[in-house]
Short mmCIF file of C-alpha atoms in Angstrom, two decimals:
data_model
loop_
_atom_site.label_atom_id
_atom_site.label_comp_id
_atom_site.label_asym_id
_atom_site.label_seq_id
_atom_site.Cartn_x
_atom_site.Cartn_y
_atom_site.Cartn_z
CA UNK C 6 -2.31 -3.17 30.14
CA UNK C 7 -2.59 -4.59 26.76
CA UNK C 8 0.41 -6.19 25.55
CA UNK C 9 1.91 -4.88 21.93
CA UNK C 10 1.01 -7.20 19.32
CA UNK C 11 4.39 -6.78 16.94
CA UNK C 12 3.52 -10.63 15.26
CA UNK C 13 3.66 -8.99 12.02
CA UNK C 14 6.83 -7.14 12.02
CA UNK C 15 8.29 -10.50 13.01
CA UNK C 16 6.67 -11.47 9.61
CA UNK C 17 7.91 -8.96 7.71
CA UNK C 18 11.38 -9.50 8.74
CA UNK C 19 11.19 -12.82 7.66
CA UNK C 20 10.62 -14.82 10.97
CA UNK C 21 8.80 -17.46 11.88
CA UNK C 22 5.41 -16.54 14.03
CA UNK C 23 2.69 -18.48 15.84
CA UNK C 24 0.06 -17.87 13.14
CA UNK C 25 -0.05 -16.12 10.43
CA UNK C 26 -0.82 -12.19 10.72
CA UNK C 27 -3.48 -10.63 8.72
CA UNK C 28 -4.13 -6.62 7.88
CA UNK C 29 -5.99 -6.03 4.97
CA UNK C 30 -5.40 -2.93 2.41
CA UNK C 31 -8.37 -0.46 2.41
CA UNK C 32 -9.45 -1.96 5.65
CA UNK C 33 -10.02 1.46 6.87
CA UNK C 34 -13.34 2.63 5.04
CA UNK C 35 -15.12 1.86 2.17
CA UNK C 36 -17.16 -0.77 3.56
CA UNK C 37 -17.31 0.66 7.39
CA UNK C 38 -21.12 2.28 8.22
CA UNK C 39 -19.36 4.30 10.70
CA UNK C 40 -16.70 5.65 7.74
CA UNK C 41 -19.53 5.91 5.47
CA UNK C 42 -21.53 7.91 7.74
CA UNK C 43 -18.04 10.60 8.17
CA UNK C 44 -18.09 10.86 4.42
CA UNK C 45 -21.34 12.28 4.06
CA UNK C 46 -19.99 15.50 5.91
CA UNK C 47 -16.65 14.67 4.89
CA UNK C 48 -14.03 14.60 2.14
CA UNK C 49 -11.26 12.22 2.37
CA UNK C 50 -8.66 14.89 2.53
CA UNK C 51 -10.69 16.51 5.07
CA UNK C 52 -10.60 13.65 7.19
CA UNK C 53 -7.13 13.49 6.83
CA UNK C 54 -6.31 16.89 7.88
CA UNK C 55 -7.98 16.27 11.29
CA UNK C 56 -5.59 13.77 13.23
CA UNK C 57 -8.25 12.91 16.14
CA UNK C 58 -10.63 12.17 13.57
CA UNK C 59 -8.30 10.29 10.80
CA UNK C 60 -6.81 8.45 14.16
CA UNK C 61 -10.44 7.20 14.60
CA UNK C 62 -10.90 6.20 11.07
CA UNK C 63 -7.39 4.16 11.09
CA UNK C 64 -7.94 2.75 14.07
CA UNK C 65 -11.14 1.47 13.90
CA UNK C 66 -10.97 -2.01 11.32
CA UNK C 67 -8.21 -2.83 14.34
CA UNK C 68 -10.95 -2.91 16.77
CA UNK C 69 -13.67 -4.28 14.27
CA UNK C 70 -12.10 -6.64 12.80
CA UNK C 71 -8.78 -7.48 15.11
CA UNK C 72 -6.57 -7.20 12.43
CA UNK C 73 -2.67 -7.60 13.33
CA UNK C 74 -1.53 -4.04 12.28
CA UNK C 75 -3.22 -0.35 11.31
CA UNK C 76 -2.39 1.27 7.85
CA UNK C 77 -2.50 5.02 8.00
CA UNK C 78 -5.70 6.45 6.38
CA UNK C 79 -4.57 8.36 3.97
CA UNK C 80 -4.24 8.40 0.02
CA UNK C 81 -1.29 8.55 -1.89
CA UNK C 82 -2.17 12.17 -3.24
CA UNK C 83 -1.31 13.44 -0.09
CA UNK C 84 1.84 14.57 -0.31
CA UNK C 85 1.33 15.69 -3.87
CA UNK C 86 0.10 19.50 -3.06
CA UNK C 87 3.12 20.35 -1.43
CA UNK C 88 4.60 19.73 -4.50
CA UNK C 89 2.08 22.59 -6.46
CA UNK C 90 0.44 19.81 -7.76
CA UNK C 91 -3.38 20.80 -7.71
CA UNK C 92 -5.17 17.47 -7.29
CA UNK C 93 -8.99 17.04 -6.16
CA UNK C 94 -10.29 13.03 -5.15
CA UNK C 95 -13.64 13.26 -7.12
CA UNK C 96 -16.01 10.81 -5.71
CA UNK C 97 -17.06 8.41 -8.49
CA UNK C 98 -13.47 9.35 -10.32
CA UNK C 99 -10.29 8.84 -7.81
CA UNK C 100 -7.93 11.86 -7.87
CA UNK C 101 -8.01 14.52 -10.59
CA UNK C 102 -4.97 16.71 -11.41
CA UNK C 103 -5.98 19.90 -13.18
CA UNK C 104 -2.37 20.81 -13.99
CA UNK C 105 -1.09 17.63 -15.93
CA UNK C 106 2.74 17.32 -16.42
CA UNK C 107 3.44 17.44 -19.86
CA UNK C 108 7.05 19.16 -20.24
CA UNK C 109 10.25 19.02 -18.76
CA UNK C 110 9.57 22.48 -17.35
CA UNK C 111 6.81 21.72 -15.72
CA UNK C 112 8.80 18.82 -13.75
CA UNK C 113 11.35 21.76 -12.61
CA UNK C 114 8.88 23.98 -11.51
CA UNK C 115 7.49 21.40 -9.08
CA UNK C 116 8.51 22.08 -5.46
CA UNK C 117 9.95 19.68 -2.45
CA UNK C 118 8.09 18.97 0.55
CA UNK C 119 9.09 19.37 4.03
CA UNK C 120 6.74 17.53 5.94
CA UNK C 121 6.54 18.90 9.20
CA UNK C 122 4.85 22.46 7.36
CA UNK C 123 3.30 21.29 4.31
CA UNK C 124 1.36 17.77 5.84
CA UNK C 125 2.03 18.45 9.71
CA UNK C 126 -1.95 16.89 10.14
CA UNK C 127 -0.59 13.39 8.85
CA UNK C 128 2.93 13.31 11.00
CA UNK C 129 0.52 13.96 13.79
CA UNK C 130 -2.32 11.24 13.24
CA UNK C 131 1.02 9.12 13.19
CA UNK C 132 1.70 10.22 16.91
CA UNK C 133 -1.64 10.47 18.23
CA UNK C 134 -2.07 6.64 17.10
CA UNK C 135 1.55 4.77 18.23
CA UNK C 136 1.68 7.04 21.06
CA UNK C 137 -1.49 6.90 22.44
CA UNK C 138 -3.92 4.10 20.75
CA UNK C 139 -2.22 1.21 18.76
CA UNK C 140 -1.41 -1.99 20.39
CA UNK C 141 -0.20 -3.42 17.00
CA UNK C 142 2.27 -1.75 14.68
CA UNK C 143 0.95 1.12 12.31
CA UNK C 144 1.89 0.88 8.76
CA UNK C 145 2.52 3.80 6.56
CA UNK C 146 2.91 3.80 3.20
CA UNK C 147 3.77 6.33 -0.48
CA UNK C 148 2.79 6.01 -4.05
CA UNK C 149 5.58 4.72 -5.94
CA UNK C 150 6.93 7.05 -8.91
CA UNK C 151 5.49 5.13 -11.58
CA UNK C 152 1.83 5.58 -10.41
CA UNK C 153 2.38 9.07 -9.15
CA UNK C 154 3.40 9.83 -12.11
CA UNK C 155 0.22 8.56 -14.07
CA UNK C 156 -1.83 10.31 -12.11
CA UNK C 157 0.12 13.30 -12.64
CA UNK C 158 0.75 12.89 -16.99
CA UNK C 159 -2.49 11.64 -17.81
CA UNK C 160 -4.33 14.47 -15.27
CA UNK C 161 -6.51 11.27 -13.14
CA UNK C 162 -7.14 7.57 -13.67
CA UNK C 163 -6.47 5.84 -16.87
CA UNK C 164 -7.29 2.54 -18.30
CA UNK C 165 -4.46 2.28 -20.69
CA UNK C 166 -1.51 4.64 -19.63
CA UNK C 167 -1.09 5.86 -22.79
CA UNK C 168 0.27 9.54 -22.02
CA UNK C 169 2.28 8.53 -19.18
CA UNK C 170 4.13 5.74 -21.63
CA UNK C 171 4.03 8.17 -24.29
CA UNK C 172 5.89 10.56 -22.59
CA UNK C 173 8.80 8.37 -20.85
CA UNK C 174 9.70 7.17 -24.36
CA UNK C 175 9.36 10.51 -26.03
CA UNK C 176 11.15 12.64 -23.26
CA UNK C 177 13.17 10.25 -21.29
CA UNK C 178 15.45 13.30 -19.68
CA UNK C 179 12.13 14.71 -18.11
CA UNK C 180 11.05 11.36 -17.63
CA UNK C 181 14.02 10.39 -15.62
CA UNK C 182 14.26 14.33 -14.01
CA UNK C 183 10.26 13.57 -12.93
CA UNK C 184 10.93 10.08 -11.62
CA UNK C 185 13.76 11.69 -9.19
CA UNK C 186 11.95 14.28 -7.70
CA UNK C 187 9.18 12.30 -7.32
CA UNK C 188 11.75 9.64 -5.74
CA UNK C 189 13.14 12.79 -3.56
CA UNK C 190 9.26 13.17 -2.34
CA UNK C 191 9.41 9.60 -1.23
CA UNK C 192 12.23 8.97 0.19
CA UNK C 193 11.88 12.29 3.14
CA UNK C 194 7.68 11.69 3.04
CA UNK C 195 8.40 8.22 4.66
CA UNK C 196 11.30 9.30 6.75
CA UNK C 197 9.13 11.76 8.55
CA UNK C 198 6.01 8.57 8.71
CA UNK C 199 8.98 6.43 10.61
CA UNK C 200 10.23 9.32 12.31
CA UNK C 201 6.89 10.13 13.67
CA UNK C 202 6.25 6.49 14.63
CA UNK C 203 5.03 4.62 11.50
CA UNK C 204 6.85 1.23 12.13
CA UNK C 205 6.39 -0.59 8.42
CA UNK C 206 6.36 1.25 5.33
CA UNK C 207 4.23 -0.07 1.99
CA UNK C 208 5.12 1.36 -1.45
CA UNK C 209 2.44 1.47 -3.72
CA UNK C 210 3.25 0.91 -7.68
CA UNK C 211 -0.33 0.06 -8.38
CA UNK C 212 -0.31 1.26 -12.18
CA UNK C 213 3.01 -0.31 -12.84
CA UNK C 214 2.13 -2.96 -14.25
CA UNK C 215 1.35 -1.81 -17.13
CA UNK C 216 5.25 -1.71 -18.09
CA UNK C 217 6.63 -4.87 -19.82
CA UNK C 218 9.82 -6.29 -17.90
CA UNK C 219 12.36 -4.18 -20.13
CA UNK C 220 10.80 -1.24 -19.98
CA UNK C 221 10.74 -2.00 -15.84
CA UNK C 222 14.38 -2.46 -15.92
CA UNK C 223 14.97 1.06 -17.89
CA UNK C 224 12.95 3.50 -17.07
CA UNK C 225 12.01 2.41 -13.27
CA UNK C 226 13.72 -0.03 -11.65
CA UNK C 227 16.85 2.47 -10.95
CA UNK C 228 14.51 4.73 -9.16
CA UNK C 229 13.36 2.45 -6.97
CA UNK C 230 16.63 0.78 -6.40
CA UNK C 231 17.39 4.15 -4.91
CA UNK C 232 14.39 4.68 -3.14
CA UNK C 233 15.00 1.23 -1.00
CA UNK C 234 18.88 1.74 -0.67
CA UNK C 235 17.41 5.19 1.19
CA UNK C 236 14.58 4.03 3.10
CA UNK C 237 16.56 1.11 4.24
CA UNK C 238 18.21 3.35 6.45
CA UNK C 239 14.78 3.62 8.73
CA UNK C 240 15.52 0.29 9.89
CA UNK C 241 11.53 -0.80 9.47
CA UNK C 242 10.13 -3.26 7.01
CA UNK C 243 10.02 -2.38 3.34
CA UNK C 244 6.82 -3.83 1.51
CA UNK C 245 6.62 -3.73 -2.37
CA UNK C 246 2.80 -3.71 -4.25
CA UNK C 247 0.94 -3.45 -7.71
CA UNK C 248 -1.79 -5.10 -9.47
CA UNK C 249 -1.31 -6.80 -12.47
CA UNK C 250 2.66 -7.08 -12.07
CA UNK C 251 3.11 -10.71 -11.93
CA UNK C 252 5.79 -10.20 -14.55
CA UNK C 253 7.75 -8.14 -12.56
CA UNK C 254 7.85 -10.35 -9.36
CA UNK C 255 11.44 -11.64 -9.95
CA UNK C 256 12.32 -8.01 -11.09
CA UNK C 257 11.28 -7.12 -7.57
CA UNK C 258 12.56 -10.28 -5.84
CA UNK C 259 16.04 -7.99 -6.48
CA UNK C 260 14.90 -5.24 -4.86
CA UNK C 261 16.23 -3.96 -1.51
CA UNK C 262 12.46 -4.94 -0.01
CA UNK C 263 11.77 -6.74 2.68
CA UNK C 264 8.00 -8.16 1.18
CA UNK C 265 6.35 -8.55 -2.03
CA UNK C 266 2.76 -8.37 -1.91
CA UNK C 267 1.03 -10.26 -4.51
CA UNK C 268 -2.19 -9.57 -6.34
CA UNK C 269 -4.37 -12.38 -6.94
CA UNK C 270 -2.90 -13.04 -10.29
CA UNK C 271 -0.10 -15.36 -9.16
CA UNK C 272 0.27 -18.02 -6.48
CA UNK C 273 2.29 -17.89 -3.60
CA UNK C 274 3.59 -21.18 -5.05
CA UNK C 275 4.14 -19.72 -8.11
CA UNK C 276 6.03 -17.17 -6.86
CA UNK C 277 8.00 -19.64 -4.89
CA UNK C 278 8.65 -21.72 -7.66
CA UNK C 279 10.27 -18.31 -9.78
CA UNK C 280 12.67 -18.44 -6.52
CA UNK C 281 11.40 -15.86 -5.25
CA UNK C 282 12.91 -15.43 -1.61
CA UNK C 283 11.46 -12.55 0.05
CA UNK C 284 8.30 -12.44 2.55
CA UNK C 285 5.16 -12.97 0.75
CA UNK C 286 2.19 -10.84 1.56
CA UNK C 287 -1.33 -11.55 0.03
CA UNK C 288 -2.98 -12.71 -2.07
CA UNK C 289 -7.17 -13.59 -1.84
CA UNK C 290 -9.35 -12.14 -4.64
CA UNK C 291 -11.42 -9.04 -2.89
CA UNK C 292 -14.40 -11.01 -4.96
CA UNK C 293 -13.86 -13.93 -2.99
CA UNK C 294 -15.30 -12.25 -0.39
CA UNK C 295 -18.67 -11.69 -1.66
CA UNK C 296 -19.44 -15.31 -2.14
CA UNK C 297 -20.53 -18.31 0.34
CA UNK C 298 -18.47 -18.70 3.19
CA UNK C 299 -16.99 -22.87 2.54
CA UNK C 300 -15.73 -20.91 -1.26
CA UNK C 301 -13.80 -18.10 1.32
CA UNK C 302 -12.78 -20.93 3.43
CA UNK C 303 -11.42 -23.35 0.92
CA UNK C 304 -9.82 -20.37 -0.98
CA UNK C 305 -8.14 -19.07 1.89
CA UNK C 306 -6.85 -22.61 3.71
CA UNK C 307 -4.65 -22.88 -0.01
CA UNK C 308 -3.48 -19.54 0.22
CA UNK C 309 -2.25 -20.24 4.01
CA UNK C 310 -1.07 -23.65 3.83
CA UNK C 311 0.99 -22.38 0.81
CA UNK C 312 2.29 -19.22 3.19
CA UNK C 313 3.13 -22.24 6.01
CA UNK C 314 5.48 -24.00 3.43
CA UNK C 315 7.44 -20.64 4.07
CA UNK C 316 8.12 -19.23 7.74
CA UNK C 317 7.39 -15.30 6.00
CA UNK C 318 3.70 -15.32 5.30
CA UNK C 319 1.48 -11.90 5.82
CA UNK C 320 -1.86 -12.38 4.92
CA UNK C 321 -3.86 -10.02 3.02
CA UNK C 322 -6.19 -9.31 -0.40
CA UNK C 323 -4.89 -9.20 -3.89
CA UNK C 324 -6.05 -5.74 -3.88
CA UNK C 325 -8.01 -3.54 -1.31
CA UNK C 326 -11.47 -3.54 0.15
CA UNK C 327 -13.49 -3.12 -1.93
CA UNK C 328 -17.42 -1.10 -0.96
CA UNK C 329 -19.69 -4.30 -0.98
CA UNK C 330 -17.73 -6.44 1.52
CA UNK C 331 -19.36 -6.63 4.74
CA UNK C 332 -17.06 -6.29 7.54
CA UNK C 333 -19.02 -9.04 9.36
CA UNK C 334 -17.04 -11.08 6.83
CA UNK C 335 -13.82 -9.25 7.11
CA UNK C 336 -13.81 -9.83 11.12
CA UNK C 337 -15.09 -13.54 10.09
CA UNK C 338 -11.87 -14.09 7.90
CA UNK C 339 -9.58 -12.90 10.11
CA UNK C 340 -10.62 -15.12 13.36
CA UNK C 341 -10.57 -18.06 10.74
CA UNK C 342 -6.62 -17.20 9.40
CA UNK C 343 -5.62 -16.58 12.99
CA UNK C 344 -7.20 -20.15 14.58
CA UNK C 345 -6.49 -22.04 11.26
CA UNK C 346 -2.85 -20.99 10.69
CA UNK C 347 -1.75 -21.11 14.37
CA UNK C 348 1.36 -23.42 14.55
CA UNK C 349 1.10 -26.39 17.53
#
């Protein structure tokens, strides 16, 4: 029998491991013949309502690439429909929410979830997986209010967040009644991911970046104070992520989190240097990948002999995989962290 790999929980809590664990975000899909060849028959959410098959599609960059943990294949719409929130992911687009948020009544006449009925398919890929396939720990993982609730303001992706910001400083008691049910959401979504098995938990604030530090501190940084104090009761590893937040990493560095995943923006030096104390997760440019091999190399010995200065090093992108990468060079980066970070 196989033994469990759990190197990367060890990592998350902050101990010191023989090498340095790797997972990457998006690793399951996008750049996988075998996933591309599902989605011509198809959808994402499709996928993700069949557990054997979504089991398959998480489980496979573990055995392709060896990878020291699984992230649930999912998107962070999921949980959004059992909310009434009518949201489509448009190929070419991202999600699309045909019934935007744009009054305080419309935040009270969004529902709760109860996952066991309303996304019973994604509780069960949870099983199927730590039960039954995963010799490394499966990570699950939420959207964060702030990005949710872009998604759901500005009715899909936006380049500038300008309805979303417009309405937290126009409305800030729907604001603030939005950003708790959507922290509600969160808080029993993951419950029922660790319940079911999930054994590290990711929140994604991808769009919040686009808040200055003040605004951070007034209009989200409460929420997600909560969130944490709540989740910390699951007793699993807490990881923290956005793009473009460099600002906020000391914001975050007081969080109740266990990691802080960095885009490629700042350093893991740099970070250090703001005294930031938490596990580090990140940070190589997704681009990086798509040039020669001695640039990926060189790049990525910094990045780990920056994590090694530091026993609580995860390595991962600055963002997720992106369509072009081969995963001849995904499985090729990971060997090289593994033998080049092991500790003598």
């Amino acid at each position: 029998m196989v033994k469990f790999n759990d190197t990367i929980l060890k990592a998350f809590w902050g101990e010191e491991t023989d090498y340095t664990p790797v997972w990457y975000m998006r690793q399951a899909g996008r750049s996988q013949k075998e996933y591309r060849k599902l989605k011509e028959k198809y959808s994402l959410f499709e996928i993700t309502h069949q557990p054997e098959l979504c089991a398959y599609v998480t489980k496979l960059p573990v055995d392709m690439y060896n990878v020291d943990a699984a992230v649930l294949y999912k998107d962070i719409m999921s949980p959004l429909p059992a909310l009434g929130v009518d949201v489509e992911i448009k190929s070419g687009i991202g999600p699309v929410i045909d019934n935007p948020i744009t009054s305080l009544k419309d935040v009270e006449n969004l529902g709760d979830i109860d996952p066991e009925s309303d996304v019973p398919y994604v509780l069960d890929t949870i099983r199927l997986l730590t039960k039954e396939q995963l010799q490394v720990p499966l990570i699950g993982f939420s959207g964060a209010p702030f990005t949710l609730a872009s998604y759901m303001i500005e009715g899909g992706p936006s380049k500038n967040y300008h309805k979303t910001k417009a309405f937290m400083y126009s409305d800030s008691k729907a604001w603030f009644a939005l950003m708790d049910k959507l922290a509600d959401m969160t808080i029993t979504y993951v419950a029922a991911q660790v319940k079911a098995g999930a054994q590290a938990i990711q929140i994604f604030d991808s769009w919040v970046g686009a808040l200055n530090v003040q605004d951070y501190r007034t209009y989200i940084k409460p929420v997600m104070e909560r969130i944490f104090m709540a989740l910390r009761e699951n007793n699993v590893p807490l990881i923290l992520f956005g793009v473009g937040a460099s600002h906020l990493i000391q914001e975050w560095n007081h969080l109740p989190v266990d990691v802080i995943g960095l885009d490629w923006r700042m350093s893991i030096s740099e970070a250090r240097q703001l005294d930031v104390t938490k596990a580090l997760q990140g940070n190589l440019d997704p681009a990086f990948l798509l040039a020669d091999w001695n640039v990926v190399e060189e790049k990525t010995k910094q990045i780990i002999g920056e994590g090694k200065k530091h026993p609580s090093h995860i390595f991962n992108l600055g963002h997720g995989v992106t369509p072009e990468i081969s995963p001849a060079r995904l499985k090729q980066l990971t060997e090289f962290v593994h033998t080049y970070s092991k500790r003598a």
